[in-house]
XYZ file of C-alpha atoms in Angstrom:
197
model
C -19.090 -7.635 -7.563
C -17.944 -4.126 -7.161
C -16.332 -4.848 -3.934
C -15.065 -7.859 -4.199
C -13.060 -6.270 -7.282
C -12.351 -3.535 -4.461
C -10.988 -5.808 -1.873
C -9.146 -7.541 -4.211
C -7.414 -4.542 -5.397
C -6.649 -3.328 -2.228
C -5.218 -7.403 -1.087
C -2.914 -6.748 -4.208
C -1.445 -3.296 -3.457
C 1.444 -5.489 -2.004
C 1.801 -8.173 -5.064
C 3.852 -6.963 -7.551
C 6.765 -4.896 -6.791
C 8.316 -7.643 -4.008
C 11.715 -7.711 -4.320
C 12.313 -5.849 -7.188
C 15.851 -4.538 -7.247
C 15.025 -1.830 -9.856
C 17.930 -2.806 -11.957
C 17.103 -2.778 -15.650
C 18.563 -0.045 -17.418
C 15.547 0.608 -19.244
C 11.968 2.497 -18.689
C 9.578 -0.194 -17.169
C 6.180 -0.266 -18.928
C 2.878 1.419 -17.255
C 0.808 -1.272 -16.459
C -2.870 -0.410 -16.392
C -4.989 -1.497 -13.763
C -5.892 -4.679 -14.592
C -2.442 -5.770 -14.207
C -1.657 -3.853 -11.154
C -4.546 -5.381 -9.387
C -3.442 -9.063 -10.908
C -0.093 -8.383 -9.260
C -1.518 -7.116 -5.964
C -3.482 -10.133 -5.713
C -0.749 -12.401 -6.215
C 1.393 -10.598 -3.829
C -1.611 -10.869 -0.991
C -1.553 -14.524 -1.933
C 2.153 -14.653 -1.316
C 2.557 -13.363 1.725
C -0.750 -14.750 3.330
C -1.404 -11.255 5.018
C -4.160 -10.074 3.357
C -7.247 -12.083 3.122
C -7.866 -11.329 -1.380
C -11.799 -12.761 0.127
C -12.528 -9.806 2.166
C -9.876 -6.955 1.437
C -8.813 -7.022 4.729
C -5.836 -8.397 7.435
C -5.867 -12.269 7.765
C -7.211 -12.897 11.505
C -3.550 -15.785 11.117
C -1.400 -13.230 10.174
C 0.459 -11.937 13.259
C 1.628 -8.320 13.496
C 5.496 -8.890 14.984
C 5.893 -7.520 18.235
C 9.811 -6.992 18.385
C 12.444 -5.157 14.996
C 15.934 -5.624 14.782
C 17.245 -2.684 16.447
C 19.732 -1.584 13.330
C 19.735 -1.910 9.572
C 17.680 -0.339 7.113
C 15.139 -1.931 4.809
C 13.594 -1.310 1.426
C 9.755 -2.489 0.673
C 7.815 -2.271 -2.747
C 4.195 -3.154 -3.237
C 1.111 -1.123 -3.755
C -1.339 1.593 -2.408
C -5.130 1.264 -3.102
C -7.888 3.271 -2.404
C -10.866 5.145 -2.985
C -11.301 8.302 -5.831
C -13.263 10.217 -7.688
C -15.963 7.018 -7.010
C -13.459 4.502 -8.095
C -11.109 2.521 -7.186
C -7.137 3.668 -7.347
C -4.340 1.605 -7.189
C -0.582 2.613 -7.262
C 3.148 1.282 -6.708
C 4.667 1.734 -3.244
C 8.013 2.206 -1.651
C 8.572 1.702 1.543
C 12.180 2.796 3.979
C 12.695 1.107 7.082
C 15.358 2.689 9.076
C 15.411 0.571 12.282
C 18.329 2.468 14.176
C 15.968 5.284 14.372
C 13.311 3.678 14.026
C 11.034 5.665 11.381
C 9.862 4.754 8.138
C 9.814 6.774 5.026
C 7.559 5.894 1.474
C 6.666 7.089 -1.770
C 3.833 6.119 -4.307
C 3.063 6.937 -7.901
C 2.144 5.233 -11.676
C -1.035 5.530 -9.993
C -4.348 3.655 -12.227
C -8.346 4.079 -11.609
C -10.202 1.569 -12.313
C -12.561 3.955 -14.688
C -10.528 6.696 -15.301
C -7.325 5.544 -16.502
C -3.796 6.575 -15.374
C -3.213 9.168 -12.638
C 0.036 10.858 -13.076
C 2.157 12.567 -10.391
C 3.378 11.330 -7.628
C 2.827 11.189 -3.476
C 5.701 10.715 -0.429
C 5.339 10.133 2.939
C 8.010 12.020 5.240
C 9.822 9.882 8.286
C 7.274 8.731 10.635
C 8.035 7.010 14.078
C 7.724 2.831 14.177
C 6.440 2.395 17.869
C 4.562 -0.165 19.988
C 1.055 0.072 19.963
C -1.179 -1.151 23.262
C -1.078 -4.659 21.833
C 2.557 -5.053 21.599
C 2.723 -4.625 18.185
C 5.019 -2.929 15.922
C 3.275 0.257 13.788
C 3.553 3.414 12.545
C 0.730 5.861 11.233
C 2.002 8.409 8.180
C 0.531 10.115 5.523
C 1.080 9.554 1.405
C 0.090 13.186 -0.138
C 0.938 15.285 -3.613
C -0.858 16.401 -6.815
C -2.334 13.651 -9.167
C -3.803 14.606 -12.306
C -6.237 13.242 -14.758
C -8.034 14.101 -17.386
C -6.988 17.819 -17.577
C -7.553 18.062 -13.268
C -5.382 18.084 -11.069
C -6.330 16.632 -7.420
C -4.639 17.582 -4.132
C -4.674 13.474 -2.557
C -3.609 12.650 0.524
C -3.443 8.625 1.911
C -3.374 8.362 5.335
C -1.662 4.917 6.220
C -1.713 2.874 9.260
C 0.631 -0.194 8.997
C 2.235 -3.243 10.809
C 5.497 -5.481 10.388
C 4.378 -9.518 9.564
C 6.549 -12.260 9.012
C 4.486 -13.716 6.006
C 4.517 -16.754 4.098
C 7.908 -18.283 3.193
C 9.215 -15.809 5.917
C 8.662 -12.470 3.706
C 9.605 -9.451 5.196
C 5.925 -7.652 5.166
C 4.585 -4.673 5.916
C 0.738 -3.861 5.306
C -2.154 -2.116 6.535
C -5.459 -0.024 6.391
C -5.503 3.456 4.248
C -8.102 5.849 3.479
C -7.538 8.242 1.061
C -8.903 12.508 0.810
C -9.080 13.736 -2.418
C -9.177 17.991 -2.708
C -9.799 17.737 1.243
C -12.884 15.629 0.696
C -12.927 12.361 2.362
C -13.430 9.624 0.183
C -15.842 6.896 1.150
C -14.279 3.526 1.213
C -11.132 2.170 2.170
C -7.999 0.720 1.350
C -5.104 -0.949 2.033
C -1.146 -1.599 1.163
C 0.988 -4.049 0.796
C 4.611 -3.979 0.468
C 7.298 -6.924 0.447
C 11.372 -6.734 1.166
């Protein structure tokens, strides 16, 4: 049970935040993790990349092997992985700059599935997109910053290691494998994110 709630959370770090313009003029509400994971999961569903059975890629979903060669691109979704012998879960951003092309991202509103909210907040600085041995297009960066909880505060760091899909419906998607280091201690299981244009 405990990791098929895993995989499912980690499926759904791409759900929620698709296409979300951001424009209310209001606060949005912190939504626990429950409801984070509920929205990852429907965003895995979505998109058809991540298989919400196993946690992982879809064997069908095909990594794109050629970008536009201009234009810039925004993705939200979410971040999941392993901490403090939980599961974590957070909102991602994602900036595609394909004239260059790197990628940029930024995480936070972080939940545990035990321990409640995580504030702070993580970024990831430009990284190269480039073609791996299989043709594909991917890039390999690093999510890190202070989190704190319960009166700690945690040095976290999420490496990422991501491709570019064409999902269901034709949905710009980008997702991929993470594993996470918490205080410079490797954490044992891993994740994955999900983010929609």
């Amino acid at each position: 049970m405990k990791n098929q709630v895993k995989y499912l959370v980690l499926a759904g770090v791409i759900a929620g935040l698709a296409g979300c313009g951001g424009s209310s003029s209001s606060t949005p509400a912190v939504r626990d993790y429950a409801t984070l994971v509920s929205e990852a999961q429907q965003m895995a569903l979505d998109t058809g990349v991540i298989d919400t059975n196993t946690g992982a890629i879809d064997p069908n979903a095909t990594a794109l092997t050629t970008l536009p060669t201009n234009g810039s691109g925004t993705y939200t979704g979410y971040v999941s992985g392993s901490a403090n012998g939980g599961e974590l879960i957070g909102e991602l951003t994602l900036t595609a700059d394909l004239a260059t092309p790197q990628i940029s991202g930024s995480a936070a509103n972080f939940q545990h599935e035990t321990d409640g909210a995580y504030s702070g907040s993580m970024t990831m600085p430009n990284v190269p997109i480039s073609t791996n041995l299989a043709g594909e297009q991917e890039f390999a960066g690093q999510l890190s910053g202070d989190l704190d909880n319960g009166g700690s505060t945690y040095a976290t760091v999420i490496g990422m290691t991501g491709h570019f899909y064409d999902g269901d419906n034709g949905v710009n998607t980008i997702a991929g494998d993470t594993t996470t280091t918490i205080d410079l201690v490797p954490q044992p299981e891993p994740g994955v994110f999900i983010a929609t244009q």
